[in-house]
Coordinates of C-alpha atoms in Angstrom, one line a residue:
X213 CA -10.7 46.0 -13.8
X214 CA -10.7 47.3 -10.2
X215 CA -14.3 46.7 -10.2
X216 CA -13.7 43.1 -11.3
X217 CA -11.0 42.5 -8.9
X218 CA -13.3 43.9 -6.0
X219 CA -16.0 41.5 -7.1
X220 CA -13.8 38.6 -7.1
X221 CA -12.7 39.4 -3.6
X222 CA -16.2 39.8 -2.4
X223 CA -17.1 36.4 -3.9
X224 CA -14.2 34.7 -2.2
X225 CA -15.1 36.3 1.1
X226 CA -18.6 35.3 0.8
X227 CA -17.7 31.8 -0.1
X228 CA -15.2 31.7 2.8
X229 CA -18.0 32.7 5.3
X230 CA -21.2 31.2 3.8
X231 CA -20.1 28.6 1.3
X232 CA -20.5 24.9 1.5
X233 CA -17.3 24.3 3.4
X234 CA -18.1 26.6 6.3
X235 CA -21.7 25.3 6.4
X236 CA -20.4 21.8 6.8
X237 CA -17.7 22.8 9.3
X238 CA -20.5 24.6 11.4
X239 CA -22.4 21.3 11.5
X240 CA -19.4 19.7 12.8
X241 CA -18.7 22.3 15.4
X242 CA -22.4 22.1 16.5
X243 CA -21.9 18.4 16.9
X244 CA -19.0 19.2 19.3
X245 CA -21.1 21.6 21.4
X246 CA -23.8 18.8 21.6
X247 CA -21.3 16.5 22.8
X248 CA -20.0 19.0 25.2
X249 CA -23.6 19.3 26.9
X250 CA -23.5 16.3 29.1
X251 CA -20.2 17.2 30.7
X252 CA -21.3 21.0 31.1
X253 CA -24.6 20.0 32.7
X254 CA -22.7 17.7 35.2
X255 CA -20.3 20.5 35.8
X256 CA -23.1 23.1 36.5
X257 CA -24.7 20.8 39.0
X258 CA -21.6 20.1 40.9
X259 CA -20.9 23.9 40.9
X260 CA -24.5 24.7 41.9
X261 CA -24.2 22.5 44.9
X262 CA -20.8 24.0 46.0
X263 CA -22.0 27.6 45.4
X264 CA -25.8 27.7 45.9
X265 CA -27.8 30.9 45.2
X266 CA -25.6 34.0 44.5
X267 CA -26.0 37.1 42.4
X268 CA -26.9 37.1 38.6
X269 CA -23.5 38.0 37.6
X270 CA -22.1 35.3 40.0
X271 CA -24.4 32.7 38.2
X272 CA -23.2 33.8 34.8
X273 CA -19.5 33.5 35.8
X274 CA -20.3 29.9 37.2
X275 CA -21.5 29.1 33.7
X276 CA -18.3 29.9 32.2
X277 CA -16.5 28.2 35.0
X278 CA -18.7 25.0 34.3
X279 CA -17.6 25.3 30.7
X280 CA -13.9 25.0 31.6
X281 CA -14.4 22.4 34.0
X282 CA -16.2 20.2 31.6
X283 CA -13.3 19.8 29.5
X284 CA -11.1 17.4 31.7
X285 CA -13.8 14.8 32.0
X286 CA -14.2 14.8 28.3
X287 CA -10.6 14.3 27.9
X288 CA -10.8 11.3 30.1
X289 CA -13.7 9.9 28.0
X290 CA -11.7 10.4 24.9
X291 CA -9.1 7.8 26.1
X292 CA -11.6 5.0 25.1
X293 CA -10.3 3.4 21.9
X294 CA -13.6 3.8 20.2
X295 CA -13.7 7.6 20.5
X296 CA -11.1 7.9 17.6
X297 CA -13.4 5.8 15.4
X298 CA -16.3 8.1 15.9
X299 CA -14.2 11.4 15.8
X300 CA -12.2 10.3 12.8
X301 CA -15.4 9.4 10.8
X302 CA -17.0 12.7 11.7
X303 CA -14.0 14.7 10.7
X304 CA -13.5 13.0 7.4
X305 CA -17.3 13.6 6.5
X306 CA -17.9 17.0 7.9
X307 CA -14.4 18.7 8.6
X308 CA -14.0 19.6 4.8
X309 CA -10.7 20.4 3.7
X310 CA -8.8 18.4 6.5
X311 CA -5.8 17.7 4.2
X312 CA -3.9 14.5 5.3
X313 CA -4.6 11.0 6.3
X314 CA -7.2 10.5 9.1
X315 CA -7.3 7.2 11.1
X316 CA -10.8 5.7 11.5
X317 CA -9.7 2.5 13.5
X318 CA -9.5 2.3 17.3
X319 CA -6.6 4.0 19.2
X320 CA -4.6 1.1 20.4
X321 CA -1.6 2.8 21.8
X322 CA -1.4 5.5 24.6
X323 CA 0.0 7.9 22.1
X324 CA -2.8 7.7 19.9
X325 CA -5.2 7.9 22.8
X326 CA -3.5 11.1 24.0
X327 CA -3.7 12.6 20.5
X328 CA -7.4 11.7 20.3
X329 CA -8.0 13.2 23.8
X330 CA -6.4 16.4 22.7
X331 CA -8.5 16.5 19.6
X332 CA -11.7 15.8 21.4
X333 CA -11.1 18.6 23.8
X334 CA -10.3 21.1 21.1
X335 CA -13.5 19.9 19.2
X336 CA -15.8 20.4 22.2
X337 CA -14.2 23.7 23.1
X338 CA -14.6 25.3 19.8
X339 CA -17.8 23.6 19.3
X340 CA -19.2 25.0 22.5
X341 CA -18.1 28.5 21.7
X342 CA -19.7 28.4 18.2
X343 CA -22.8 26.6 19.6
X344 CA -23.3 29.4 22.2
X345 CA -22.8 32.0 19.7
X346 CA -25.2 30.3 17.4
X347 CA -27.9 30.4 20.0
X348 CA -27.2 33.9 21.4
X349 CA -26.2 35.9 18.4
X350 CA -29.1 35.6 16.0
X351 CA -31.8 36.7 18.5
X352 CA -29.6 39.7 19.7
X353 CA -28.8 40.6 16.2
X354 CA -32.5 40.6 15.1
X355 CA -33.4 42.7 18.3
X356 CA -30.8 45.3 17.2
X357 CA -31.8 45.2 13.5
X358 CA -35.7 45.6 14.1
X359 CA -35.8 47.5 17.6
X360 CA -39.6 47.2 18.3
X361 CA -39.6 48.7 22.0
X362 CA -37.7 45.9 23.4
X363 CA -35.0 48.4 24.4
X364 CA -37.2 50.9 26.0
X365 CA -35.4 50.6 29.3
X366 CA -32.1 51.2 27.6
X367 CA -30.2 54.5 28.4
X368 CA -31.3 57.7 26.7
X369 CA -28.3 58.2 24.5
X370 CA -28.9 54.6 23.0
X371 CA -32.6 55.4 22.3
X372 CA -31.6 58.6 20.5
X373 CA -29.2 56.6 18.2
X374 CA -30.7 53.1 18.2
X375 CA -32.0 53.4 14.5
X376 CA -28.4 54.0 13.4
X377 CA -26.2 52.3 15.9
X378 CA -28.6 49.2 16.3
X379 CA -28.4 47.8 12.7
X380 CA -24.6 48.3 12.6
X381 CA -24.1 46.5 15.9
X382 CA -26.5 43.7 14.9
X383 CA -24.7 43.1 11.5
X384 CA -21.4 43.3 13.4
X385 CA -22.5 40.6 15.6
X386 CA -23.6 38.4 12.7
X387 CA -20.3 38.9 11.0
X388 CA -18.6 38.1 14.2
X389 CA -20.4 34.8 14.3
X390 CA -19.5 33.9 10.9
X391 CA -15.9 34.8 11.1
X392 CA -15.7 32.7 14.4
X393 CA -17.2 29.6 12.7
X394 CA -14.8 30.0 9.8
X395 CA -11.9 30.3 12.0
X396 CA -12.7 27.6 14.3
X397 CA -13.5 25.2 11.4
X398 CA -10.2 26.0 9.9
X399 CA -8.4 25.4 13.1
X400 CA -10.1 22.0 13.4
X401 CA -9.3 21.1 9.8
X402 CA -5.5 22.1 10.3
X403 CA -5.3 20.1 13.5
X404 CA -7.1 16.9 12.2
X405 CA -4.0 15.3 10.5
X406 CA -1.8 15.9 13.4
X407 CA -4.2 14.6 16.1
X408 CA -6.2 12.1 14.3
X409 CA -3.7 10.9 12.0
X410 CA -1.9 7.7 12.4
X411 CA 1.0 7.6 14.8
X412 CA 4.5 6.8 13.7
X413 CA 4.1 3.3 15.1
X414 CA 0.9 3.0 13.1
X415 CA 2.6 4.2 10.0
X416 CA 5.4 1.7 10.3
X417 CA 3.0 -1.1 11.1
X418 CA 0.9 -0.2 7.9
X419 CA 4.1 0.1 5.8
X420 CA 5.2 -3.3 7.0
X421 CA 1.8 -4.8 6.2
X422 CA 1.9 -3.3 2.7
X423 CA 5.3 -4.8 2.3
X424 CA 4.1 -8.1 3.3
X425 CA 1.2 -8.1 1.0
X426 CA 3.4 -6.9 -1.9
X427 CA 5.9 -9.7 -1.1
X428 CA 3.0 -12.3 -1.3
X429 CA 1.8 -10.8 -4.5
X430 CA 5.2 -10.8 -5.9
X431 CA 5.8 -14.4 -4.9
X432 CA 2.5 -15.6 -6.3
X433 CA 3.2 -13.7 -9.5
X434 CA 6.4 -15.6 -10.0
X435 CA 4.7 -18.8 -9.3
X436 CA 2.3 -18.1 -12.1
X437 CA 4.8 -16.9 -14.4
X438 CA 7.2 -19.8 -14.0
X439 CA 4.5 -22.6 -13.9
X440 CA 1.6 -21.4 -16.3
X441 CA 4.3 -19.7 -18.5
X442 CA 6.2 -22.9 -18.9
X443 CA 3.2 -25.0 -19.5
X444 CA 1.9 -22.7 -22.2
X445 CA 5.0 -22.5 -23.9
X446 CA 5.3 -26.4 -23.9
X447 CA 1.6 -26.8 -25.0
X448 CA 2.4 -24.4 -27.9
X449 CA 5.3 -26.2 -29.2
X450 CA 3.6 -29.5 -28.8
X451 CA 0.5 -28.5 -30.6
X452 CA 2.7 -27.0 -33.4
X453 CA 4.6 -30.3 -33.7
X454 CA 1.4 -32.4 -33.6
X455 CA 0.0 -30.2 -36.4
X456 CA 3.0 -30.7 -38.7
X457 CA 2.9 -34.5 -38.4
X458 CA -0.7 -35.1 -37.9
X459 CA -1.1 -36.7 -41.4
X460 CA 2.4 -38.2 -41.7
X461 CA 2.7 -39.7 -38.2
X462 CA -0.5 -40.0 -36.3
X463 CA 1.1 -41.9 -33.5
X464 CA 3.5 -39.0 -32.6
X465 CA 0.5 -36.6 -32.9
X466 CA -1.4 -38.7 -30.6
X467 CA 1.4 -38.8 -28.2
X468 CA 1.8 -35.0 -28.4
X469 CA -1.9 -34.4 -27.7
X470 CA -1.6 -36.7 -24.5
X471 CA 1.4 -34.6 -23.5
X472 CA -0.6 -31.5 -23.9
X473 CA -3.3 -32.9 -21.7
X474 CA -0.8 -33.8 -19.0
X475 CA 0.9 -30.5 -19.1
X476 CA -2.6 -28.6 -19.1
X477 CA -3.6 -30.8 -16.1
X478 CA -0.6 -30.0 -14.0
X479 CA -0.7 -26.3 -14.9
X480 CA -4.4 -26.1 -13.9
X481 CA -3.5 -27.8 -10.6
X482 CA -0.8 -25.3 -9.9
X483 CA -3.0 -22.5 -10.9
X484 CA -5.7 -23.6 -8.5
X485 CA -3.1 -23.7 -5.7
X486 CA -2.2 -20.2 -6.3
X487 CA -5.7 -18.8 -6.8
X488 CA -6.7 -20.5 -3.6
X489 CA -3.9 -18.5 -1.7
X490 CA -5.2 -15.4 -3.4
X491 CA -8.7 -16.1 -2.1
X492 CA -7.5 -16.5 1.5
X493 CA -8.7 -13.7 3.9
X494 CA -6.0 -14.3 6.4
X495 CA -2.3 -13.1 5.9
X496 CA -0.4 -15.5 3.6
X497 CA 2.3 -17.5 5.4
X498 CA 5.1 -19.3 3.7
X499 CA 5.4 -19.6 -0.3
X500 CA 3.1 -21.9 -1.9
X501 CA 4.3 -25.5 -2.0
X502 CA 5.4 -26.6 -5.6
X503 CA 7.6 -29.2 -7.3
X504 CA 11.2 -29.8 -6.1
X505 CA 14.4 -31.2 -7.8
X506 CA 13.3 -34.6 -6.8
X507 CA 11.0 -34.5 -9.8
X508 CA 13.5 -32.8 -12.2
X509 CA 13.4 -35.8 -14.4
X510 CA 9.8 -35.4 -15.2
X511 CA 10.5 -31.8 -16.3
X512 CA 13.3 -33.0 -18.6
X513 CA 11.1 -35.7 -20.2
X514 CA 8.4 -33.1 -20.7
X515 CA 11.0 -30.8 -22.5
X516 CA 12.2 -33.8 -24.6
X517 CA 8.7 -34.4 -26.0
X518 CA 8.7 -30.7 -27.3
X519 CA 11.7 -31.4 -29.2
X520 CA 14.3 -29.9 -26.8
X521 CA 17.3 -32.2 -26.2
X522 CA 18.5 -31.5 -22.6
X523 CA 21.9 -33.1 -21.6
X524 CA 21.8 -33.0 -17.7
X525 CA 24.5 -33.8 -15.3
X526 CA 22.7 -34.5 -12.0
X527 CA 24.5 -35.1 -8.7
X528 CA 23.3 -37.7 -6.2
X529 CA 21.7 -36.2 -3.0
X530 CA 19.4 -33.7 -4.7
X531 CA 16.4 -35.2 -2.8
X532 CA 18.1 -34.2 0.6
X533 CA 18.2 -30.5 -0.1
X534 CA 16.3 -28.0 2.1
X535 CA 12.7 -27.6 0.9
X536 CA 13.0 -24.0 0.0
X537 CA 16.4 -24.4 -1.9
X538 CA 15.1 -27.4 -3.8
X539 CA 11.8 -25.5 -4.7
X540 CA 13.4 -22.4 -5.9
X541 CA 16.1 -24.4 -7.7
X542 CA 13.5 -26.3 -9.5
X543 CA 11.6 -23.1 -10.6
X544 CA 14.9 -21.5 -11.8
X545 CA 15.7 -24.6 -13.9
X546 CA 12.1 -24.4 -15.2
X547 CA 12.3 -20.9 -16.3
X548 CA 15.7 -21.3 -17.8
X549 CA 14.5 -24.3 -20.0
X550 CA 11.2 -22.2 -20.8
X551 CA 13.5 -19.5 -22.0
X552 CA 15.3 -21.8 -24.4
X553 CA 11.9 -22.9 -25.7
X554 CA 10.7 -19.3 -26.1
X555 CA 13.9 -17.8 -27.7
X556 CA 15.8 -20.6 -29.2
X557 CA 13.2 -23.2 -30.1
X558 CA 14.3 -26.9 -30.3
X559 CA 17.9 -26.1 -29.6
X560 CA 20.0 -28.6 -27.5
X561 CA 20.7 -27.3 -23.9
X562 CA 23.2 -28.5 -21.4
X563 CA 22.1 -28.5 -17.8
X564 CA 24.9 -28.9 -15.0
X565 CA 24.0 -29.0 -11.2
X566 CA 26.9 -29.2 -8.9
X567 CA 26.2 -30.0 -5.3
X568 CA 29.0 -28.6 -2.9
X569 CA 29.2 -28.6 0.8
X570 CA 27.9 -25.0 1.1
X571 CA 26.2 -24.2 -1.9
X572 CA 24.3 -25.4 -5.0
X573 CA 25.4 -24.4 -8.5
X574 CA 23.3 -24.6 -11.6
X575 CA 24.4 -23.8 -15.0
X576 CA 22.2 -23.9 -18.3
X577 CA 23.7 -23.1 -21.7
X578 CA 22.1 -23.4 -25.1
X579 CA 23.1 -22.1 -28.6
X580 CA 21.8 -18.7 -29.7
X581 CA 19.2 -19.0 -32.3
X582 CA 18.8 -16.2 -34.8
X583 CA 15.7 -15.1 -36.8
X584 CA 13.0 -15.9 -34.1
X585 CA 10.4 -13.3 -33.8
X586 CA 10.4 -11.5 -30.5
X587 CA 7.8 -12.2 -27.9
X588 CA 5.9 -9.2 -26.7
X589 CA 5.7 -8.5 -22.8
X590 CA 8.9 -10.4 -22.1
X591 CA 11.6 -9.5 -19.5
X592 CA 10.1 -11.0 -16.5
X593 CA 11.8 -14.4 -16.6
X594 CA 15.5 -13.5 -15.7
X595 CA 14.1 -10.9 -13.2
X596 CA 12.2 -13.6 -11.4
X597 CA 15.2 -15.9 -11.4
X598 CA 17.3 -13.2 -9.9
X599 CA 14.6 -12.5 -7.2
X600 CA 14.5 -16.2 -6.3
X601 CA 18.3 -16.3 -6.0
X602 CA 18.2 -13.1 -3.9
X603 CA 15.6 -14.3 -1.4
X604 CA 18.0 -17.3 -0.6
X605 CA 21.0 -15.0 -0.6
X606 CA 22.5 -16.4 -3.5
X607 CA 23.6 -14.9 -6.9
X608 CA 22.8 -15.0 -10.6
X609 CA 24.6 -14.4 -13.8
X610 CA 23.1 -14.6 -17.4
X611 CA 24.4 -13.5 -20.8
X612 CA 26.1 -14.6 -23.9
X613 CA 29.3 -16.6 -23.7
X614 CA 32.6 -15.0 -24.7
X615 CA 32.5 -16.5 -28.1
X616 CA 29.0 -15.1 -28.7
X617 CA 27.5 -18.6 -29.8
X618 CA 25.7 -19.6 -26.5
X619 CA 23.6 -18.2 -23.8
X620 CA 24.8 -19.1 -20.3
X621 CA 22.6 -18.9 -17.1
X622 CA 24.5 -19.6 -13.9
X623 CA 23.1 -19.5 -10.4
X624 CA 24.4 -20.2 -7.1
X625 CA 22.3 -20.8 -4.0
X626 CA 23.9 -21.2 -0.4
X627 CA 23.2 -24.2 1.6
X628 CA 23.6 -24.8 5.5
X629 CA 23.2 -22.0 7.9
X630 CA 22.8 -19.3 5.2
X631 CA 20.0 -21.3 3.5
X632 CA 18.2 -21.8 6.8
X633 CA 18.3 -18.1 7.7
X634 CA 17.3 -17.2 4.3
X635 CA 14.3 -19.6 4.3
X636 CA 13.2 -18.1 7.7
X637 CA 13.3 -14.5 6.4
X638 CA 12.1 -15.3 2.9
X639 CA 8.9 -13.6 3.4
X640 CA 10.4 -10.3 4.9
X641 CA 13.1 -10.0 2.1
X642 CA 11.1 -11.1 -0.8
X643 CA 9.6 -7.8 -2.1
X644 CA 9.5 -6.1 -5.4
X645 CA 12.7 -5.4 -7.3
X646 CA 12.8 -2.0 -5.9
X647 CA 13.0 -2.9 -2.3
X648 CA 14.6 -6.4 -1.9
X649 CA 18.0 -6.1 -3.3
X650 CA 19.8 -4.1 -0.5
X651 CA 18.8 -6.7 2.0
X652 CA 19.7 -9.8 -0.1
X653 CA 22.3 -8.6 -2.6
X654 CA 25.1 -11.2 -2.6
X655 CA 28.6 -10.3 -1.8
X656 CA 30.5 -8.9 -4.7
X657 CA 27.4 -7.8 -6.8
X658 CA 27.1 -4.3 -8.0
X659 CA 24.9 -1.9 -5.9
X660 CA 21.8 -1.0 -7.2
X661 CA 22.7 2.8 -7.1
X662 CA 25.1 2.3 -10.0
X663 CA 22.7 2.1 -12.8
X664 CA 23.6 2.3 -16.4
X665 CA 22.4 1.9 -19.8
X666 CA 23.1 -1.3 -21.7
X667 CA 21.9 -3.7 -24.4
X668 CA 19.5 -6.5 -23.8
X669 CA 20.3 -10.0 -25.4
X670 CA 17.9 -12.9 -25.2
X671 CA 18.4 -16.6 -26.1
X672 CA 18.1 -15.9 -29.7
X673 CA 20.7 -13.3 -29.8
X674 CA 18.6 -10.3 -30.3
X675 CA 19.4 -6.9 -28.7
X676 CA 17.2 -4.1 -27.5
X677 CA 17.9 -1.1 -25.1
X678 CA 17.2 -2.0 -21.4
X679 CA 18.2 -0.3 -18.0
X680 CA 20.8 -2.5 -16.5
X681 CA 21.5 -3.7 -12.8
X682 CA 17.9 -3.6 -12.0
X683 CA 17.4 -7.2 -10.7
X684 CA 18.1 -8.2 -7.2
X685 CA 21.0 -10.8 -7.1
X686 CA 21.1 -10.9 -10.9
X687 CA 24.1 -9.8 -13.0
X688 CA 24.6 -10.0 -16.8
X689 CA 27.9 -11.2 -17.9
X690 CA 29.0 -9.0 -20.6
X691 CA 25.8 -7.2 -21.2
X692 CA 23.1 -5.9 -18.8
X693 CA 19.5 -6.7 -19.2
X694 CA 16.9 -9.2 -18.5
X695 CA 14.7 -11.5 -20.8
X696 CA 11.5 -13.5 -20.3

């Protein structure tokens, strides 16, 4: 067992000194030595002019001084932004085992440039040491291991013991080179994330960029869900109705097919708009334009063709609402009516829109229908409604009425200064359901930290376990949950 442990230790030591990782790090260090050469030659020329001639020991000392004086000019060179691109790429490829994130972009800030300069000096210093040893140690070790008269002028005591002491010293020098290479490579690998990694400002900028991209993706996902999902639900019901009466009432079937064609064309147009935004290479700006409450009558007529009777109470002045509020309100009504189609079928619904001085109130109720099969993959509809309300700093409530016979969706959207502020900050606050609520949670709504287990009720009255209080600006009346 002891022999096995010793064998494992020998293999680990050999891998640490001669394995693939130290070999790659040696290449990286030699690269640093090569980068040091122009600075070292310049320093040597300048020192040679200042101190001409001299004894051999003095000339050797001047070489070490030139090595030290070559580092400050190297540090000045490293202040160029492009240096971090080169050094970061080389470290990522050759400095094996550098745990942590490395930047490969230009150093824009002075803090990043100073850190790059420190890395560059460290790389060149350690690379110069290892490169010098790589040039000097192997010939010396060979001379010591195979003394063939090269040391005839050595002291007498050395000539007497050179066959014993020479090989030992040669092996010691080779071991010193391997240990120095391993130590210098490990030091560079440990220092790389701290000196070549992103600065705090860069990390913050990257996080903000990811949040912006996530917000745009989330916004586009809602647009797809609400527009295409509604269209497919309507097409499915219209096709089913046409199939049932195709023989008995061909005129009704033809009208249903024409309605399917119109719905499909509208859905394709909206899908093309959203996909066009996804193909944009530049950062997306405001939310994609869509229908507003000004065309709400068209939506109600489309629902009527599917068999859903909607009794709507619409106040005057809806065309004068702020565009963002009107667009989000339309999508909320569209998703609410789509939920009626999905979960309650051709049940009658009551839509009430109340326009007040400081807010817009929406209320949609429909009877709970039993016996309809559940739709797999649901749960995004009410979450999307809550997110839309939260972006405009409004609120949302959904759930069964106290008598248990109806499903009620109530949404309030602020107008005036609150709506303008929310519209201007919609991109910043419209993130996923795990990040947006704290900024846009309406007053009086429960905090997200108070999570609880509840039961989920959809428009058909079914229940299933869900994790409540998870949607921004959304609150269930009676029971927690979301439905699609």
